[in-house]
Short mmCIF file of N, CA and C in Angstrom, two decimals:
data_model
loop_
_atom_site.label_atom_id
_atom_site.label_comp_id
_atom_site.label_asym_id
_atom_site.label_seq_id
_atom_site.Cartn_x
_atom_site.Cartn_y
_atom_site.Cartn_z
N UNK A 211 -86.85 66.70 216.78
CA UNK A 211 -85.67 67.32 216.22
C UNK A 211 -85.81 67.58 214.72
N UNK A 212 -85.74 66.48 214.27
CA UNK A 212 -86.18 66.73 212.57
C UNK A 212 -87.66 67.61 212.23
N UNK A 213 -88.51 67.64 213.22
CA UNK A 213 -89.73 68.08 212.72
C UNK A 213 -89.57 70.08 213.09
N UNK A 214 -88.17 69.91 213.70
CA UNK A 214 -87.98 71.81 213.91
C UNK A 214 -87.45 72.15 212.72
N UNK A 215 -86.72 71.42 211.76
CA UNK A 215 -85.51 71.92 210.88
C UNK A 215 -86.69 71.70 209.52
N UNK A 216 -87.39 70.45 209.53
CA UNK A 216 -87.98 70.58 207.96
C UNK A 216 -89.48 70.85 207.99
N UNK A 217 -89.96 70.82 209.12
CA UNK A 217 -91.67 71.07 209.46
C UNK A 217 -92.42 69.75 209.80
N UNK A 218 -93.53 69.91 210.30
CA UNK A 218 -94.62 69.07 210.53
C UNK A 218 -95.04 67.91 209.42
N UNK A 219 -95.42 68.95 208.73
CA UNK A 219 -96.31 68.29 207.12
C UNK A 219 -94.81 67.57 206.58
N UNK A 220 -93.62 67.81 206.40
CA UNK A 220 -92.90 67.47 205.69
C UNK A 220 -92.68 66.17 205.91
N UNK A 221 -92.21 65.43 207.19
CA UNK A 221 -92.02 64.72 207.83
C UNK A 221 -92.92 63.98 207.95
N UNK A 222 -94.54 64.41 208.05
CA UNK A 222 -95.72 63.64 208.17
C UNK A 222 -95.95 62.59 206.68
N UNK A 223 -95.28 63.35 205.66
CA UNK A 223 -95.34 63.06 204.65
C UNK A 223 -93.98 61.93 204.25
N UNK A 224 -93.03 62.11 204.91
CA UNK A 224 -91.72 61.38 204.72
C UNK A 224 -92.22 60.00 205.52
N UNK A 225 -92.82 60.23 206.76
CA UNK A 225 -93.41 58.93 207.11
C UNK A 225 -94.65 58.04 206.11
N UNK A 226 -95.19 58.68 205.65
CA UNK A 226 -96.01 58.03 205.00
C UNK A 226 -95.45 57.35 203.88
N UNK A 227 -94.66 57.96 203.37
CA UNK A 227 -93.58 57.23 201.99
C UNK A 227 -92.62 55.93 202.90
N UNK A 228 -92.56 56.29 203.55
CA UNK A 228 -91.74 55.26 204.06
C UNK A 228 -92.68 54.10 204.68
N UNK A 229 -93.83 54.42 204.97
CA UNK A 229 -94.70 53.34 205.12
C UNK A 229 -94.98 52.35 203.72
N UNK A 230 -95.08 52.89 202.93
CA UNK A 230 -94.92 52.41 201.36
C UNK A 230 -93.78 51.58 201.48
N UNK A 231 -92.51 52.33 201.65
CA UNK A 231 -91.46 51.29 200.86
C UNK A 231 -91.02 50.57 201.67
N UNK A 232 -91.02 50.90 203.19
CA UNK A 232 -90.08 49.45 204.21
C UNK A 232 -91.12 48.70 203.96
N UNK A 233 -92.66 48.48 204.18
CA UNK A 233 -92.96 46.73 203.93
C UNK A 233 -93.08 46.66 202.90
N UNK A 234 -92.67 47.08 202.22
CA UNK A 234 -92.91 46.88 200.47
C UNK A 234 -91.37 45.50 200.49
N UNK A 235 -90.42 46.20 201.07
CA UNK A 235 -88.92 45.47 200.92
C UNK A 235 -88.85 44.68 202.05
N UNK A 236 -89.44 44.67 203.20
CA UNK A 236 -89.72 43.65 204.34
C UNK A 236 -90.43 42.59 203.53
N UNK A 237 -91.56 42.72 202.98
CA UNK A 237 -91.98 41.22 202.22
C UNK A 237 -91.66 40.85 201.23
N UNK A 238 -90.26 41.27 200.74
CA UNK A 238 -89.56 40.96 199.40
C UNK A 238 -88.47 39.93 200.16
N UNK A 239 -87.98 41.01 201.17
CA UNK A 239 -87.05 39.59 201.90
C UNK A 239 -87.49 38.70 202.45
N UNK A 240 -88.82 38.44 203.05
CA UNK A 240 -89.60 37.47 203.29
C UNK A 240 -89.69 36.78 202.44
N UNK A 241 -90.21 36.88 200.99
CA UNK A 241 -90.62 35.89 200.26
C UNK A 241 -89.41 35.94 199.82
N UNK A 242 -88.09 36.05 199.48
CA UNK A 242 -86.53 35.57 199.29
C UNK A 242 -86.08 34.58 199.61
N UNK A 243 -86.55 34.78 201.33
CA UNK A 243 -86.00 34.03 202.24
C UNK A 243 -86.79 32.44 202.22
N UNK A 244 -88.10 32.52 201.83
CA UNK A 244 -88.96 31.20 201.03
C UNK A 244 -88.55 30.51 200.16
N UNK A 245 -87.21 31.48 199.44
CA UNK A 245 -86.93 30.91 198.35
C UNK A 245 -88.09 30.96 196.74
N UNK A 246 -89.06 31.90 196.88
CA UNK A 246 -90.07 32.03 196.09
C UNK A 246 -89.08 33.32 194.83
N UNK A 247 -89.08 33.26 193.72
CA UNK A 247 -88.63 34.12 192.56
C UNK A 247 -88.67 35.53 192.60
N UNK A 248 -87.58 36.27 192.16
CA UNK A 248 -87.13 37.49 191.97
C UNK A 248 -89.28 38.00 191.71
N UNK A 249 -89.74 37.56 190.21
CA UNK A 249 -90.94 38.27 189.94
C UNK A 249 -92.16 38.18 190.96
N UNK A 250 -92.24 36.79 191.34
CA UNK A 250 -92.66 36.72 192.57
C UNK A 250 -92.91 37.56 193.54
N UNK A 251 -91.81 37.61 194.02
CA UNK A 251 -91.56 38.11 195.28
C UNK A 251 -91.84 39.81 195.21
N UNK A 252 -91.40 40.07 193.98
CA UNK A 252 -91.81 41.63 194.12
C UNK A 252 -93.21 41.77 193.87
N UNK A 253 -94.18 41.06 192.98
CA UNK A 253 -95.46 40.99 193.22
C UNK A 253 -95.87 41.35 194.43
N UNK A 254 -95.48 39.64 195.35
CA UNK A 254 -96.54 40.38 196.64
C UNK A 254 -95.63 41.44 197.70
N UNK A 255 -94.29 41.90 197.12
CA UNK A 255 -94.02 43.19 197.86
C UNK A 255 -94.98 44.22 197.45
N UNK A 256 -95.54 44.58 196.28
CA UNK A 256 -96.05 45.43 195.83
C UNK A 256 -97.37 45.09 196.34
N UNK A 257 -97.94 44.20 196.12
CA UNK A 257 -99.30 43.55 196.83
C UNK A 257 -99.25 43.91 198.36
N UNK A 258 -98.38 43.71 198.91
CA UNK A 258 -98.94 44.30 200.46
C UNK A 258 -98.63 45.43 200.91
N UNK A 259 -97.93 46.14 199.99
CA UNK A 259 -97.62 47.74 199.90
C UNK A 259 -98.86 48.37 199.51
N UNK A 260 -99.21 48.04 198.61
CA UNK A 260 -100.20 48.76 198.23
C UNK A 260 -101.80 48.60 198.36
N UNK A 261 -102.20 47.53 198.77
CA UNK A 261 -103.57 46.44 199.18
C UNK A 261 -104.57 47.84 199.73
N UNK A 262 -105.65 47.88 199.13
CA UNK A 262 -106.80 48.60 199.58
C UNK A 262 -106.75 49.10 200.94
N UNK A 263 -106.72 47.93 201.96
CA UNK A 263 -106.86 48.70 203.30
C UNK A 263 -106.26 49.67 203.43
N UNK A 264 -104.63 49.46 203.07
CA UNK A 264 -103.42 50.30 203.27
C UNK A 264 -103.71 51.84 202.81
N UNK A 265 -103.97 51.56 202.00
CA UNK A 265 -104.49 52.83 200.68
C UNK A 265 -105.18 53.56 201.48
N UNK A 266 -106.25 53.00 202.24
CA UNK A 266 -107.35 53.79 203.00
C UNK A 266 -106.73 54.43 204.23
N UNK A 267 -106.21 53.72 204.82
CA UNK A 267 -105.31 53.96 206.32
C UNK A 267 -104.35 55.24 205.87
N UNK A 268 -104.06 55.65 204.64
CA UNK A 268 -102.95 56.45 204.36
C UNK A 268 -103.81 58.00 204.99
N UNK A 269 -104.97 58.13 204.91
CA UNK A 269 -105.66 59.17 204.91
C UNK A 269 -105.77 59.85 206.34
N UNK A 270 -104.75 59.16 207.44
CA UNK A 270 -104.71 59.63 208.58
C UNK A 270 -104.29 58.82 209.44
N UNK A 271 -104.07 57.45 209.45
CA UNK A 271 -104.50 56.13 210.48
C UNK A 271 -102.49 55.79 210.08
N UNK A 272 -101.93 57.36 210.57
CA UNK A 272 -100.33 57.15 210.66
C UNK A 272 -99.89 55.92 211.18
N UNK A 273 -100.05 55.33 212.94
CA UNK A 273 -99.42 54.27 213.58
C UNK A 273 -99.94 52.91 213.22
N UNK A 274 -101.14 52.75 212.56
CA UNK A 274 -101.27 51.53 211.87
C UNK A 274 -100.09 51.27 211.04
N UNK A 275 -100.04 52.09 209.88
CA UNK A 275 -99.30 51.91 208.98
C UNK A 275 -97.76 51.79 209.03
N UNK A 276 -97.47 52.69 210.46
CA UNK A 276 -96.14 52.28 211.01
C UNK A 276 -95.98 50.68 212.20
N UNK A 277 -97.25 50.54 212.24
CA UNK A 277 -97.25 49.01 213.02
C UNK A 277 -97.04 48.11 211.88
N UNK A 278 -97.42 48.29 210.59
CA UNK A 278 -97.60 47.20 209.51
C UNK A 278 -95.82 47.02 209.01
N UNK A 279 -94.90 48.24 209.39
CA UNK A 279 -93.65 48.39 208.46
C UNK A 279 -93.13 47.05 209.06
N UNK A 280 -93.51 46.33 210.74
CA UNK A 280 -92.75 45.49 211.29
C UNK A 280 -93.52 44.01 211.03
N UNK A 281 -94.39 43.89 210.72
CA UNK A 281 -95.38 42.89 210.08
C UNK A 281 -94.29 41.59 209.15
N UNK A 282 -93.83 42.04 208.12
CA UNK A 282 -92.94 41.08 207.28
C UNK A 282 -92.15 40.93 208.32
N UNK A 283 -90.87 41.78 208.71
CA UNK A 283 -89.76 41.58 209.80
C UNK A 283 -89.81 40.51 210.42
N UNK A 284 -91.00 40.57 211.40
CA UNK A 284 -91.50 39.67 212.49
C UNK A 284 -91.97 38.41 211.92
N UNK A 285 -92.45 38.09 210.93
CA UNK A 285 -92.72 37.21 210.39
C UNK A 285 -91.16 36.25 209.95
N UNK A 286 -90.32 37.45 209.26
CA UNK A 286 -89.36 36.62 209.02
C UNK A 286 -88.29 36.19 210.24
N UNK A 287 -88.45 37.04 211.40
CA UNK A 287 -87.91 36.38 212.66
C UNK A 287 -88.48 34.82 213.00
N UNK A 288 -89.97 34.78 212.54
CA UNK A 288 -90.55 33.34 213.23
C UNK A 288 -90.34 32.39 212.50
N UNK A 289 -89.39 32.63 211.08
CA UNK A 289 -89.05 31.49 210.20
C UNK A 289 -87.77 31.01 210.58
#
C-alpha cells in the first residue's frame, strides 16, 4: 500500500532509517531498565546502532537488520 503512493526506493530507504533508530531506542530502554545512566545508556544505544556489522548489512541484507530492530525488545521481555 504505502509502496504505490511513495515508491519502492522511498520506502526501501524509510526502512533502513528505521533500522537505525528502533534498536538504537530498544537498547536505550534496555539499558534504563538495568538501571545503567542517561550517558550510558545512550552510548551503547548508539554502539549497537551503529557497530560495523550493521553498517555493512545496510548495503542490502534489509531482513537482518529488521530481525536486529527486535533483538533489545526481546531481551528486555527476558528481564
Amino acid at each position: 500500500p504505502l509502496t504505490t503512493v511513495f515508491g519502492a526506493p522511498t520506502i526501501y530507504n524509510l526502512l533502513l532509517l528505521l533500522t537505525l533508530i528502533l534498536p538504537a531506542l530498544g537498547t536505550y530502554q534496555l539499558c534504563r531498565h538495568l538501571k545503567i545512566s542517561h550517558v550510558s545508556s545512550l552510548f551503547a544505544a548508539l554502539a549497537f546502532a551503529l557497530y560495523p556489522q550493521r553498517t555493512v548489512m545496510l548495503a542490502g541484507h534489509l531482513i537482518l537488520l529488521l530481525v536486529s530492530i527486535c533483538l533489545p525488545r526481546l531481551l528486555l521481555l527476558l528481564i
